[in-house]
XYZ file of C-alpha atoms in Angstrom:
483
model
C 0.074 0.078 0.056
C 1.376 3.383 -1.036
C 1.261 6.527 0.632
C -0.328 9.243 -1.403
C 1.905 12.224 -2.397
C 1.539 15.463 -0.695
C -0.642 17.628 -2.759
C -0.036 21.358 -3.386
C -0.981 23.754 -0.517
C -4.018 25.887 -0.344
C -2.147 28.785 -1.993
C -1.245 26.384 -4.742
C 2.625 26.416 -3.739
C 4.416 23.361 -3.606
C 5.946 22.133 -0.171
C 3.619 24.209 1.975
C 3.458 21.304 4.434
C 7.150 21.352 4.934
C 7.141 25.019 5.822
C 4.331 24.496 8.538
C 6.652 23.602 11.492
C 8.874 26.633 11.075
C 5.966 28.939 11.138
C 4.657 27.432 14.365
C 8.032 27.786 16.059
C 8.287 31.489 15.097
C 4.744 32.236 16.510
C 5.574 30.556 19.867
C 8.478 33.143 20.698
C 7.005 36.245 22.551
C 7.904 39.505 21.050
C 8.329 42.991 22.513
C 5.055 44.282 24.249
C 3.443 47.060 22.391
C 4.209 50.539 23.849
C 1.170 52.063 25.767
C -0.532 54.802 23.915
C 0.311 58.256 25.434
C -2.300 60.849 25.505
C -1.026 64.647 25.358
C -2.425 66.717 28.149
C -4.847 69.207 27.125
C -2.935 71.848 29.277
C 0.547 70.760 28.002
C 3.248 68.478 29.482
C 3.262 67.709 33.160
C 6.426 69.460 33.824
C 5.216 72.632 32.125
C 2.151 72.616 34.257
C 4.007 72.213 37.379
C 6.491 74.915 36.706
C 3.568 77.141 35.889
C 1.976 76.529 39.314
C 5.386 76.674 41.257
C 6.570 79.898 39.501
C 4.735 82.387 41.846
C 6.010 80.516 44.815
C 9.579 80.345 43.383
C 9.542 84.046 42.575
C 8.399 84.874 46.240
C 10.945 82.417 47.473
C 13.661 84.136 45.494
C 12.604 87.660 46.443
C 11.801 86.982 50.099
C 14.317 84.466 51.088
C 17.239 83.803 48.457
C 17.903 87.487 47.668
C 17.971 88.785 51.276
C 20.260 85.826 52.303
C 22.525 86.512 49.467
C 22.595 90.336 50.038
C 23.296 89.894 53.828
C 26.198 87.735 53.027
C 27.786 90.115 50.669
C 26.982 93.319 52.847
C 28.510 91.657 55.800
C 31.956 92.156 54.006
C 31.553 95.910 53.733
C 31.742 98.778 56.147
C 28.908 100.513 58.001
C 28.078 102.828 55.014
C 28.496 99.966 52.541
C 31.111 101.887 50.379
C 34.228 100.195 51.401
C 35.195 96.461 51.243
C 36.622 95.374 54.676
C 36.573 91.567 54.310
C 36.154 89.721 57.634
C 36.424 92.731 59.831
C 32.746 92.738 60.872
C 32.947 89.173 61.878
C 36.121 89.893 63.835
C 34.152 92.731 65.715
C 31.390 90.270 66.236
C 33.689 88.059 68.370
C 35.681 90.828 70.031
C 33.315 93.575 70.933
C 31.907 93.356 74.567
C 28.235 93.711 73.765
C 28.336 91.204 70.769
C 30.333 88.866 73.136
C 27.641 89.053 75.823
C 24.988 88.327 73.096
C 26.784 85.185 71.930
C 27.209 84.127 75.638
C 23.584 84.548 76.329
C 22.523 82.856 73.191
C 24.417 79.826 74.204
C 22.478 79.626 77.486
C 19.334 80.347 75.852
C 19.837 77.420 73.441
C 21.029 75.053 76.225
C 18.608 75.914 78.882
C 15.125 77.233 77.753
C 14.383 74.336 75.319
C 15.580 71.686 77.679
C 13.503 72.901 80.481
C 10.503 73.742 78.666
C 10.559 70.281 77.103
C 11.006 68.562 80.473
C 8.162 70.458 82.015
C 6.007 69.690 78.861
C 6.756 65.909 79.393
C 5.868 66.073 82.988
C 2.591 68.111 82.376
C 1.642 65.661 79.490
C 1.966 62.599 81.851
C 0.308 64.241 84.805
C -2.834 65.200 82.735
C -3.379 61.456 81.949
C -3.461 60.755 85.736
C -5.728 63.556 87.143
C -9.352 64.019 86.682
C -9.226 67.599 85.834
C -6.459 67.111 83.225
C -8.486 68.980 80.494
C -8.688 72.038 82.727
C -5.046 71.866 83.655
C -4.165 71.500 79.886
C -6.127 74.733 79.282
C -4.473 76.727 82.073
C -0.832 75.542 81.006
C -1.597 76.223 77.309
C -3.234 79.518 77.768
C 0.035 81.545 77.771
C 0.563 80.608 74.177
C -2.520 82.834 73.263
C -0.644 85.874 74.853
C 1.789 87.795 72.468
C 5.402 88.264 73.417
C 4.735 91.942 73.774
C 2.110 91.430 76.464
C 4.058 88.647 78.234
C 7.060 90.956 78.504
C 5.017 93.569 80.130
C 3.445 91.203 82.462
C 6.813 89.811 83.752
C 8.467 93.312 83.718
C 5.913 94.025 86.466
C 6.092 90.638 88.054
C 9.869 91.073 88.576
C 9.752 94.777 89.883
C 12.066 95.110 92.862
C 9.420 96.932 95.026
C 7.567 94.287 96.838
C 4.610 96.569 96.556
C 4.528 96.119 92.767
C 6.439 92.942 91.936
C 4.537 89.728 92.752
C 7.827 87.749 93.041
C 9.489 89.999 95.490
C 6.283 90.330 97.487
C 6.339 86.624 98.040
C 10.077 86.498 98.416
C 10.265 89.250 101.159
C 7.256 87.703 102.893
C 9.262 84.409 103.324
C 12.345 86.189 104.342
C 10.679 88.281 107.002
C 9.058 85.227 108.543
C 12.659 83.938 109.510
C 14.503 87.413 109.723
C 12.725 90.497 110.545
C 14.139 93.911 109.706
C 14.735 96.618 112.329
C 12.181 99.330 113.067
C 14.783 102.003 112.921
C 16.987 101.497 109.822
C 17.793 105.191 109.454
C 18.425 106.045 113.156
C 21.855 107.542 113.755
C 23.610 109.875 116.411
C 24.484 113.627 115.695
C 28.004 114.641 115.327
C 28.458 115.756 118.930
C 26.417 113.207 120.700
C 27.665 110.509 123.213
C 27.591 107.893 120.580
C 29.742 107.433 117.668
C 30.416 105.047 114.902
C 29.951 104.288 111.089
C 26.659 104.689 109.236
C 24.406 101.809 109.753
C 25.986 100.890 113.170
C 27.357 99.776 115.470
C 27.568 102.834 117.498
C 29.424 103.012 120.851
C 29.602 105.420 123.600
C 32.814 107.625 123.498
C 33.426 107.149 127.157
C 33.068 104.145 129.381
C 30.093 104.055 131.704
C 29.755 103.825 135.638
C 27.420 102.052 137.655
C 24.961 104.220 139.681
C 24.787 106.634 137.007
C 22.001 107.468 134.219
C 23.141 108.125 130.580
C 21.110 109.969 127.864
C 21.717 108.448 124.288
C 19.804 110.524 121.704
C 19.284 109.370 118.135
C 17.566 111.124 115.180
C 16.762 110.038 111.596
C 13.681 108.290 111.942
C 10.546 109.938 110.384
C 7.642 110.469 112.856
C 5.264 108.345 110.694
C 7.824 105.364 110.614
C 8.109 105.075 114.595
C 6.851 101.853 116.000
C 3.101 101.890 117.201
C 4.056 100.751 120.827
C 6.610 103.767 121.192
C 5.670 105.874 124.292
C 6.682 109.345 125.422
C 10.340 109.111 126.347
C 11.585 109.841 129.845
C 14.886 109.939 131.576
C 15.751 106.971 133.376
C 16.457 107.362 137.165
C 20.029 106.296 138.391
C 20.020 103.030 140.171
C 22.818 101.908 142.649
C 25.072 99.307 141.323
C 23.358 99.394 137.977
C 23.869 101.387 134.605
C 20.682 103.004 133.343
C 19.904 105.234 130.484
C 17.301 106.446 127.801
C 17.427 105.856 123.930
C 15.055 108.213 122.333
C 14.152 110.205 119.112
C 15.719 113.511 119.919
C 13.477 115.523 117.474
C 10.113 117.024 117.581
C 8.335 118.576 114.622
C 7.637 122.222 114.848
C 10.231 125.206 114.878
C 11.690 125.986 118.239
C 10.136 123.030 120.080
C 12.244 121.101 122.341
C 15.771 121.217 123.264
C 18.611 119.016 121.729
C 20.083 116.290 124.112
C 17.337 116.782 126.522
C 14.254 114.367 126.826
C 11.129 116.512 125.906
C 7.568 115.515 126.515
C 6.743 115.519 122.825
C 9.512 112.827 122.018
C 9.309 109.200 121.921
C 11.450 106.220 122.969
C 13.033 103.478 120.694
C 11.189 100.334 122.107
C 13.059 97.002 121.483
C 16.384 98.514 120.820
C 19.223 96.408 121.867
C 21.940 97.771 124.200
C 25.152 95.841 124.862
C 27.959 96.460 127.426
C 31.312 95.793 125.874
C 34.555 95.415 127.817
C 37.743 94.138 126.304
C 36.000 93.316 122.945
C 33.462 91.070 124.733
C 29.819 91.675 125.436
C 29.431 91.421 129.393
C 25.767 92.405 129.524
C 22.875 93.257 127.253
C 19.353 94.309 127.510
C 16.700 95.981 125.296
C 14.966 99.492 125.861
C 11.320 99.596 127.072
C 8.651 101.316 125.321
C 9.752 104.782 126.694
C 13.273 104.170 125.902
C 14.650 103.372 129.297
C 17.137 100.523 129.912
C 18.972 98.913 132.903
C 22.206 96.985 132.679
C 23.670 95.129 135.759
C 26.951 95.811 137.701
C 28.896 93.881 135.154
C 28.338 96.812 132.676
C 30.554 99.103 135.066
C 33.504 100.338 133.254
C 32.344 99.205 129.882
C 31.282 101.137 126.726
C 27.656 100.869 125.672
C 27.166 99.584 122.143
C 24.171 99.681 119.855
C 24.788 96.638 117.379
C 24.269 97.089 113.629
C 21.187 94.759 113.871
C 19.361 97.583 115.540
C 19.749 99.635 112.163
C 19.332 96.677 109.640
C 17.540 97.900 106.609
C 14.347 96.446 105.439
C 14.682 93.719 103.126
C 13.734 94.634 99.686
C 13.805 91.322 97.891
C 16.138 90.334 95.043
C 16.908 92.555 91.983
C 15.781 89.831 89.517
C 16.621 92.035 86.469
C 20.051 92.918 87.786
C 23.550 91.864 86.340
C 24.653 89.560 89.266
C 26.431 86.500 87.795
C 25.665 83.100 89.220
C 28.962 81.500 87.830
C 31.444 81.853 85.234
C 33.298 79.261 83.140
C 36.645 80.158 81.722
C 37.134 78.783 78.058
C 40.476 80.020 77.107
C 39.877 83.534 75.932
C 36.019 83.428 76.350
C 34.287 83.632 79.525
C 30.990 81.967 79.575
C 28.628 83.006 82.476
C 25.136 83.076 83.368
C 23.567 86.110 85.072
C 20.279 86.701 86.883
C 18.544 88.722 84.331
C 19.004 86.326 81.584
C 17.599 83.450 83.874
C 14.549 85.456 84.793
C 13.833 86.143 81.228
C 13.948 82.438 80.460
C 11.594 81.736 83.161
C 9.059 84.009 81.277
C 9.951 82.040 77.976
C 9.336 78.701 79.710
C 6.067 79.899 81.124
C 4.853 80.600 77.565
C 6.253 77.625 75.843
C 5.829 74.804 78.128
C 2.159 74.390 76.948
C 3.328 73.978 73.530
C 5.576 71.130 74.486
C 2.874 69.691 76.526
C 0.393 69.531 73.754
C 2.729 67.944 71.246
C 4.195 65.421 73.910
C 0.702 64.719 74.964
C -0.269 63.792 71.268
C 2.675 61.353 71.170
C 1.779 59.845 74.443
C -1.720 59.036 73.159
C -0.237 56.983 70.477
C 1.765 54.792 72.750
C 0.206 51.239 72.924
C -1.055 50.784 76.395
C -0.259 46.988 76.161
C 3.357 48.000 76.503
C 2.848 49.798 79.565
C 0.589 47.346 81.383
C 3.005 44.673 80.352
C 5.863 46.330 82.093
C 3.736 46.791 85.217
C 2.798 43.187 85.109
C 6.410 42.297 84.982
C 6.860 44.165 88.283
C 8.254 47.395 87.092
C 7.615 50.446 89.108
C 5.771 53.602 87.706
C 9.114 55.493 87.576
C 10.850 52.595 85.841
C 7.837 52.483 83.315
C 8.279 56.112 82.622
C 12.068 55.981 82.348
C 12.319 52.641 80.578
C 9.305 52.640 78.353
C 7.490 56.031 78.051
C 10.457 58.239 77.442
C 12.111 55.806 74.944
C 8.946 55.550 72.873
C 8.452 59.370 73.071
C 11.968 60.035 71.894
C 11.165 61.056 68.334
C 8.601 63.410 69.597
C 10.831 65.020 72.258
C 13.543 65.415 69.580
C 10.961 67.337 67.288
C 9.975 69.536 70.346
C 13.553 70.214 71.537
C 14.812 71.070 68.037
C 11.799 73.294 67.331
C 12.364 75.224 70.440
C 16.101 75.522 69.769
C 15.209 77.081 66.424
C 12.694 79.485 68.253
C 15.125 80.726 70.958
C 17.939 81.557 68.345
C 15.413 84.196 67.188
C 14.364 85.529 70.650
C 14.090 89.232 70.755
C 10.639 90.564 72.068
C 11.071 89.314 75.655
C 14.558 90.429 76.124
C 13.835 93.971 74.608
C 10.884 94.545 76.747
C 11.651 92.852 80.232
C 15.299 93.900 80.459
C 15.502 97.478 81.780
C 17.853 99.684 80.208
C 20.448 99.589 82.972
C 20.972 95.830 82.172
C 19.760 95.183 78.773
C 23.419 94.983 77.517
C 23.765 92.082 80.228
C 20.607 90.332 78.858
C 21.476 90.961 75.161
C 20.990 88.281 72.591
C 22.018 87.973 68.850
C 18.540 89.180 67.533
C 18.366 92.102 69.659
C 21.972 92.977 68.756
C 21.112 92.861 65.236
C 18.286 95.338 65.855
C 20.428 97.762 67.740
C 23.428 97.631 65.305
C 21.139 98.094 62.205
C 18.836 100.781 63.683
C 20.679 102.433 66.623
C 24.224 102.349 65.319
C 23.362 102.549 61.635
C 26.062 99.727 61.157
C 24.343 97.470 58.547
C 27.820 95.633 57.960
C 27.874 94.365 61.398
C 24.029 93.812 61.612
C 24.518 91.630 58.369
C 27.288 89.667 59.958
C 25.133 88.795 62.965
C 22.334 87.822 60.550
C 24.864 85.503 58.656
C 25.950 83.818 62.057
C 22.299 83.399 63.074
C 21.756 81.545 59.741
C 24.781 79.388 60.185
C 23.529 78.444 63.689
C 20.147 77.574 62.617
C 21.221 75.417 59.552
C 22.504 72.341 61.622
C 19.275 72.458 63.866
C 17.176 72.455 60.734
C 19.163 69.827 58.983
C 18.758 67.710 62.017
C 14.974 68.293 62.238
C 14.460 67.501 58.553
C 16.675 64.215 58.935
C 14.602 63.145 61.872
C 11.426 63.778 59.917
C 12.587 61.843 56.952
C 13.500 58.831 59.179
C 9.949 58.935 60.600
C 8.283 58.835 57.095
C 10.321 55.908 56.116
C 8.924 54.112 59.103
């Protein structure tokens, strides 16, 4: 049986059957995918549209940020009038002149202390508000200072820090506590006349010029206390009678209002004694006897006072305590760093307190938001494992809040580098140089001294100080975004 020969293919060409396998193999090999159809945007390409929308922002950014920065950098190399190139002289002045050095010194303390204290208080407040019933009211009270402008806060604290206890709230409290343990004298201005039996330096002590003898009475007149400042228990003075074996005398205000009334060194009926004034008998540099004057000014010392000098100690004339000069230039301490002295004074510390009062609420709100995001299971697991509340706070809460704490701290550091209002308003003119900061010095150099070159150098320095802090903040935000 024979196999029939292959016939012609459908197209009539011979050998079509032989070509069939090759055609099948070619069709099995995948070719390149067809490119997707791209539709042209009605408003143009995407880059063009993006540039069109960004152009106004870029113009404003260049006009309000890039150009001023560039101009300040260039201007810092010229003199005050801007017509002479002086190189780095303005920067040399910045680090050698006393007022600019004080500003740098204070800015260092501002960056180190104020953000740290505000962040720490914000953390404490945020944790506290989760544990008390009236947490919402507490948050409102702490955050309320943020609604007050720097100008208003400066005026408030200028009054709060007033040294007069009748005006300044801080000194009113401070003097009240002080006077509870150490009362002032009722006769701070009392003193003897030039030819009186008593002599001594202003403010005491005062001693009799001659030794006293037992069995005699001595008159020790004083002046200098206003009539309306005499103690309420003071009675009309009278001359003490001599007493055998004892030293007696009278201490009184030897002055009477009215022309020609009374006689010096004599006890008049219109004059009053010094009640409670201390009298000491001093012999050989030692106190052998002491007493206090009665309401009418009379006093009596025992026979041991014979031959001694009478002394009115300085405690009788102690000035009334007037509180602390919170806006003064007193330094707490000084750190010597080569040719630069790093010090912290009381006026800068007082202004920092005002800043913390305003910004602790800001830190509390941000940290509170981070605290609300902490899984409660972790805290409960730590407590179940036997951790105390302090260990839970230190080992669990704080590490989990580290990113939030870093953001708050860095934000406040940038903020204090620009601090101006509080320092300018709170610090009085006498100590404003001691409280000076870079932002305030920039203003004073530009507008009070008309030295735009130095002011531009200060602006460039502030920019250089802000850049590392901003870079750290941006780096932290990017790390958080990756998570």
